[in-house]
Amino acid sequence: MKIFVLNGPNLGRLGTRQTDIYGTTTYAELVALCQQVEPEADVRQTDDEAQMIGWLHEAADSGTPVVLNPGAWSHYSYALRDAAALAPVVIEVHLSQTAAREEFRHHSVISAIARGTITGLGVEGYRAAIRALQSH
Ligand code: DQA
């Protein structure tokens, strides 16, 4: 099943970035985990908001479901939310438990357009989100 797993800013640094919060799984290992659960998963990461919006348009045009970790854009990017709203279905994932962190992380502008949101389960959240899309 063709799906997109789209990761926003700084997620390419997984494995070395704030490992107490995000764990020690590297980005390459996360890609492998996603493709183990769904061999047709197209897993991408960008630090460029315009690039991410382009990928969400691609999902909309091709009817491809999306697992989305928008990183910090979650908390303020209405442009990303509008683009995500065009995709057929979006499951939002956060590695960390954002509700237990700084106040600015408590609200996601993406959640209202997501089918569901998984937070705080680390990379297991991606596995759960892909499974949810598979049985959707
Ligand atoms: C994150 C949480 C965001 O607040 C943060 O800016 C990230 C990662 C997560 O996966 O826990 O970059 O989306």
PDB file of C-alpha atoms and ligand atoms in Angstrom:
ATOM      1  CA  MET A   1       0.000   0.000   0.000  1.00  0.00           C
ATOM      2  CA  LYS A   2       1.430   3.336  -1.059  1.00  0.00           C
ATOM      3  CA  ILE A   3       1.690   5.770   1.866  1.00  0.00           C
ATOM      4  CA  PHE A   4       3.784   8.803   2.672  1.00  0.00           C
ATOM      5  CA  VAL A   5       5.603   9.165   5.983  1.00  0.00           C
ATOM      6  CA  LEU A   6       6.546  12.841   6.071  1.00  0.00           C
ATOM      7  CA  ASN A   7       8.875  14.301   8.670  1.00  0.00           C
ATOM      8  CA  GLY A   8       9.465  17.969   9.337  1.00  0.00           C
ATOM      9  CA  PRO A   9      12.396  20.040  10.593  1.00  0.00           C
ATOM     10  CA  ASN A  10      15.240  18.594  12.649  1.00  0.00           C
ATOM     11  CA  LEU A  11      13.875  15.037  12.492  1.00  0.00           C
ATOM     12  CA  GLY A  12      16.743  14.072  10.186  1.00  0.00           C
ATOM     13  CA  ARG A  13      18.954  14.434  13.258  1.00  0.00           C
ATOM     14  CA  LEU A  14      17.203  11.686  15.207  1.00  0.00           C
ATOM     15  CA  GLY A  15      19.644   9.483  17.069  1.00  0.00           C
ATOM     16  CA  THR A  16      21.822  12.395  18.218  1.00  0.00           C
ATOM     17  CA  ARG A  17      19.231  15.133  18.814  1.00  0.00           C
ATOM     18  CA  GLN A  18      18.156  15.472  22.489  1.00  0.00           C
ATOM     19  CA  THR A  19      18.219  11.703  22.966  1.00  0.00           C
ATOM     20  CA  ASP A  20      16.665  12.012  26.434  1.00  0.00           C
ATOM     21  CA  ILE A  21      13.527  13.317  24.702  1.00  0.00           C
ATOM     22  CA  TYR A  22      13.584  11.709  21.263  1.00  0.00           C
ATOM     23  CA  GLY A  23      15.431   8.446  21.935  1.00  0.00           C
ATOM     24  CA  THR A  24      18.472   6.937  20.272  1.00  0.00           C
ATOM     25  CA  THR A  25      16.846   5.469  17.158  1.00  0.00           C
ATOM     26  CA  THR A  26      18.477   7.168  14.181  1.00  0.00           C
ATOM     27  CA  TYR A  27      16.538   8.626  11.279  1.00  0.00           C
ATOM     28  CA  ALA A  28      17.868   5.821   9.039  1.00  0.00           C
ATOM     29  CA  GLU A  29      16.559   3.250  11.539  1.00  0.00           C
ATOM     30  CA  LEU A  30      13.184   4.996  11.615  1.00  0.00           C
ATOM     31  CA  VAL A  31      13.001   4.777   7.816  1.00  0.00           C
ATOM     32  CA  ALA A  32      13.808   1.041   8.004  1.00  0.00           C
ATOM     33  CA  LEU A  33      11.173   0.484  10.711  1.00  0.00           C
ATOM     34  CA  CYS A  34       8.485   2.211   8.618  1.00  0.00           C
ATOM     35  CA  GLN A  35       9.396   0.172   5.538  1.00  0.00           C
ATOM     36  CA  GLN A  36       9.345  -3.022   7.573  1.00  0.00           C
ATOM     37  CA  VAL A  37       5.734  -2.293   8.562  1.00  0.00           C
ATOM     38  CA  GLU A  38       4.809  -1.111   5.048  1.00  0.00           C
ATOM     39  CA  PRO A  39       7.270  -1.953   2.250  1.00  0.00           C
ATOM     40  CA  GLU A  40       5.670   0.674  -0.005  1.00  0.00           C
ATOM     41  CA  ALA A  41       6.095   3.464   2.557  1.00  0.00           C
ATOM     42  CA  ASP A  42       7.734   6.499   0.970  1.00  0.00           C
ATOM     43  CA  VAL A  43       9.549   8.051   3.933  1.00  0.00           C
ATOM     44  CA  ARG A  44      10.814  11.615   3.581  1.00  0.00           C
ATOM     45  CA  GLN A  45      12.235  14.391   5.742  1.00  0.00           C
ATOM     46  CA  THR A  46      12.718  18.080   5.072  1.00  0.00           C
ATOM     47  CA  ASP A  47      13.721  21.228   6.928  1.00  0.00           C
ATOM     48  CA  ASP A  48      12.044  23.338   4.228  1.00  0.00           C
ATOM     49  CA  GLU A  49       8.375  24.225   4.767  1.00  0.00           C
ATOM     50  CA  ALA A  50       7.723  24.854   1.064  1.00  0.00           C
ATOM     51  CA  GLN A  51       9.053  21.387   0.265  1.00  0.00           C
ATOM     52  CA  MET A  52       6.722  19.822   2.847  1.00  0.00           C
ATOM     53  CA  ILE A  53       3.725  21.725   1.445  1.00  0.00           C
ATOM     54  CA  GLY A  54       4.673  20.438  -2.020  1.00  0.00           C
ATOM     55  CA  TRP A  55       4.727  16.847  -0.724  1.00  0.00           C
ATOM     56  CA  LEU A  56       1.281  17.314   0.854  1.00  0.00           C
ATOM     57  CA  HIS A  57      -0.013  18.596  -2.500  1.00  0.00           C
ATOM     58  CA  GLU A  58       1.509  15.474  -4.080  1.00  0.00           C
ATOM     59  CA  ALA A  59      -0.398  13.353  -1.533  1.00  0.00           C
ATOM     60  CA  ALA A  60      -3.600  15.231  -2.391  1.00  0.00           C
ATOM     61  CA  ASP A  61      -3.125  14.830  -6.162  1.00  0.00           C
ATOM     62  CA  SER A  62      -2.239  11.127  -5.938  1.00  0.00           C
ATOM     63  CA  GLY A  63      -4.739  10.243  -3.196  1.00  0.00           C
ATOM     64  CA  THR A  64      -1.945   8.963  -0.968  1.00  0.00           C
ATOM     65  CA  PRO A  65      -2.548   8.641   2.811  1.00  0.00           C
ATOM     66  CA  VAL A  66      -0.019  10.372   5.056  1.00  0.00           C
ATOM     67  CA  VAL A  67       1.676   9.793   8.394  1.00  0.00           C
ATOM     68  CA  LEU A  68       2.923  13.257   9.346  1.00  0.00           C
ATOM     69  CA  ASN A  69       5.337  14.401  12.027  1.00  0.00           C
ATOM     70  CA  PRO A  70       5.323  18.149  11.412  1.00  0.00           C
ATOM     71  CA  GLY A  71       7.935  18.862  14.131  1.00  0.00           C
ATOM     72  CA  ALA A  72       7.825  22.440  15.379  1.00  0.00           C
ATOM     73  CA  TRP A  73       5.583  23.491  12.448  1.00  0.00           C
ATOM     74  CA  SER A  74       2.803  21.650  14.336  1.00  0.00           C
ATOM     75  CA  HIS A  75       2.549  24.507  16.749  1.00  0.00           C
ATOM     76  CA  TYR A  76       2.157  27.465  14.393  1.00  0.00           C
ATOM     77  CA  SER A  77       2.035  26.702  10.664  1.00  0.00           C
ATOM     78  CA  TYR A  78      -1.430  27.390   9.250  1.00  0.00           C
ATOM     79  CA  ALA A  79       0.054  26.987   5.764  1.00  0.00           C
ATOM     80  CA  LEU A  80       1.028  23.414   6.623  1.00  0.00           C
ATOM     81  CA  ARG A  81      -2.372  22.762   8.149  1.00  0.00           C
ATOM     82  CA  ASP A  82      -4.130  24.005   5.003  1.00  0.00           C
ATOM     83  CA  ALA A  83      -1.926  21.769   2.841  1.00  0.00           C
ATOM     84  CA  ALA A  84      -2.427  18.758   5.148  1.00  0.00           C
ATOM     85  CA  ALA A  85      -6.202  19.288   4.967  1.00  0.00           C
ATOM     86  CA  LEU A  86      -6.011  18.508   1.212  1.00  0.00           C
ATOM     87  CA  ALA A  87      -4.541  15.020   1.731  1.00  0.00           C
ATOM     88  CA  PRO A  88      -7.062  12.135   1.782  1.00  0.00           C
ATOM     89  CA  VAL A  89      -6.137  11.152   5.338  1.00  0.00           C
ATOM     90  CA  VAL A  90      -3.454  12.305   7.756  1.00  0.00           C
ATOM     91  CA  ILE A  91      -2.317  10.672  10.988  1.00  0.00           C
ATOM     92  CA  GLU A  92      -0.208  13.042  13.074  1.00  0.00           C
ATOM     93  CA  VAL A  93       2.672  11.558  15.067  1.00  0.00           C
ATOM     94  CA  HIS A  94       4.924  13.055  17.720  1.00  0.00           C
ATOM     95  CA  LEU A  95       7.747  11.060  19.239  1.00  0.00           C
ATOM     96  CA  SER A  96       7.630  12.953  22.515  1.00  0.00           C
ATOM     97  CA  GLN A  97       4.720  13.568  24.865  1.00  0.00           C
ATOM     98  CA  THR A  98       4.201  17.161  23.803  1.00  0.00           C
ATOM     99  CA  ALA A  99       1.540  17.766  26.486  1.00  0.00           C
ATOM    100  CA  ALA A 100       4.186  17.211  29.165  1.00  0.00           C
ATOM    101  CA  ARG A 101       6.688  19.641  27.639  1.00  0.00           C
ATOM    102  CA  GLU A 102       6.890  23.425  27.199  1.00  0.00           C
ATOM    103  CA  GLU A 103       3.553  25.212  26.921  1.00  0.00           C
ATOM    104  CA  PHE A 104       4.098  26.220  23.269  1.00  0.00           C
ATOM    105  CA  ARG A 105       4.118  22.496  22.378  1.00  0.00           C
ATOM    106  CA  HIS A 106       0.731  21.800  23.977  1.00  0.00           C
ATOM    107  CA  HIS A 107      -1.276  22.961  20.978  1.00  0.00           C
ATOM    108  CA  SER A 108      -0.994  21.574  17.452  1.00  0.00           C
ATOM    109  CA  VAL A 109      -2.708  23.480  14.653  1.00  0.00           C
ATOM    110  CA  ILE A 110      -2.555  20.249  12.616  1.00  0.00           C
ATOM    111  CA  SER A 111      -4.561  18.030  14.997  1.00  0.00           C
ATOM    112  CA  ALA A 112      -7.968  19.407  13.980  1.00  0.00           C
ATOM    113  CA  ILE A 113      -7.511  18.166  10.410  1.00  0.00           C
ATOM    114  CA  ALA A 114      -5.844  14.850  11.368  1.00  0.00           C
ATOM    115  CA  ARG A 115      -7.816  11.606  11.564  1.00  0.00           C
ATOM    116  CA  GLY A 116      -5.893  10.871  14.758  1.00  0.00           C
ATOM    117  CA  THR A 117      -2.821  11.943  16.691  1.00  0.00           C
ATOM    118  CA  ILE A 118      -0.272   9.711  18.430  1.00  0.00           C
ATOM    119  CA  THR A 119       2.102  11.337  20.925  1.00  0.00           C
ATOM    120  CA  GLY A 120       4.725  10.145  23.355  1.00  0.00           C
ATOM    121  CA  LEU A 121       5.298   6.586  22.109  1.00  0.00           C
ATOM    122  CA  GLY A 122       8.592   7.292  20.380  1.00  0.00           C
ATOM    123  CA  VAL A 123       9.141   5.453  17.096  1.00  0.00           C
ATOM    124  CA  GLU A 124       6.406   2.969  18.088  1.00  0.00           C
ATOM    125  CA  GLY A 125       3.964   5.764  17.277  1.00  0.00           C
ATOM    126  CA  TYR A 126       4.978   5.515  13.604  1.00  0.00           C
ATOM    127  CA  ARG A 127       4.342   1.762  13.619  1.00  0.00           C
ATOM    128  CA  ALA A 128       0.880   2.304  15.113  1.00  0.00           C
ATOM    129  CA  ALA A 129       0.062   5.088  12.658  1.00  0.00           C
ATOM    130  CA  ILE A 130       1.062   2.996   9.623  1.00  0.00           C
ATOM    131  CA  ARG A 131      -0.980   0.045  10.918  1.00  0.00           C
ATOM    132  CA  ALA A 132      -3.962   2.358  11.367  1.00  0.00           C
ATOM    133  CA  LEU A 133      -3.663   3.478   7.733  1.00  0.00           C
ATOM    134  CA  GLN A 134      -3.356  -0.127   6.576  1.00  0.00           C
ATOM    135  CA  SER A 135      -6.604  -1.097   8.291  1.00  0.00           C
ATOM    136  CA  HIS A 136      -8.342   2.181   7.434  1.00  0.00           C
TER     137      HIS A 136
HETATM  138  C1  DQA B   1       8.032  16.637  17.768  1.00  0.00           C
HETATM  139  C2  DQA B   1       7.560  17.599  18.872  1.00  0.00           C
HETATM  140  C3  DQA B   1       7.732  19.032  18.443  1.00  0.00           C
HETATM  141  O1  DQA B   1       7.312  19.907  19.489  1.00  0.00           O
HETATM  142  C4  DQA B   1       9.176  19.334  18.128  1.00  0.00           C
HETATM  143  O2  DQA B   1       9.312  20.653  17.657  1.00  0.00           O
HETATM  144  C5  DQA B   1       9.772  18.350  17.177  1.00  0.00           C
HETATM  145  C6  DQA B   1       9.453  16.940  17.327  1.00  0.00           C
HETATM  146  C7  DQA B   1       8.025  15.159  18.256  1.00  0.00           C
HETATM  147  O3  DQA B   1       8.136  14.284  17.411  1.00  0.00           O
HETATM  148  O4  DQA B   1       7.943  14.908  19.467  1.00  0.00           O
HETATM  149  O5  DQA B   1      10.587  18.696  16.333  1.00  0.00           O
HETATM  150  O6  DQA B   1       7.164  16.734  16.661  1.00  0.00           O
END
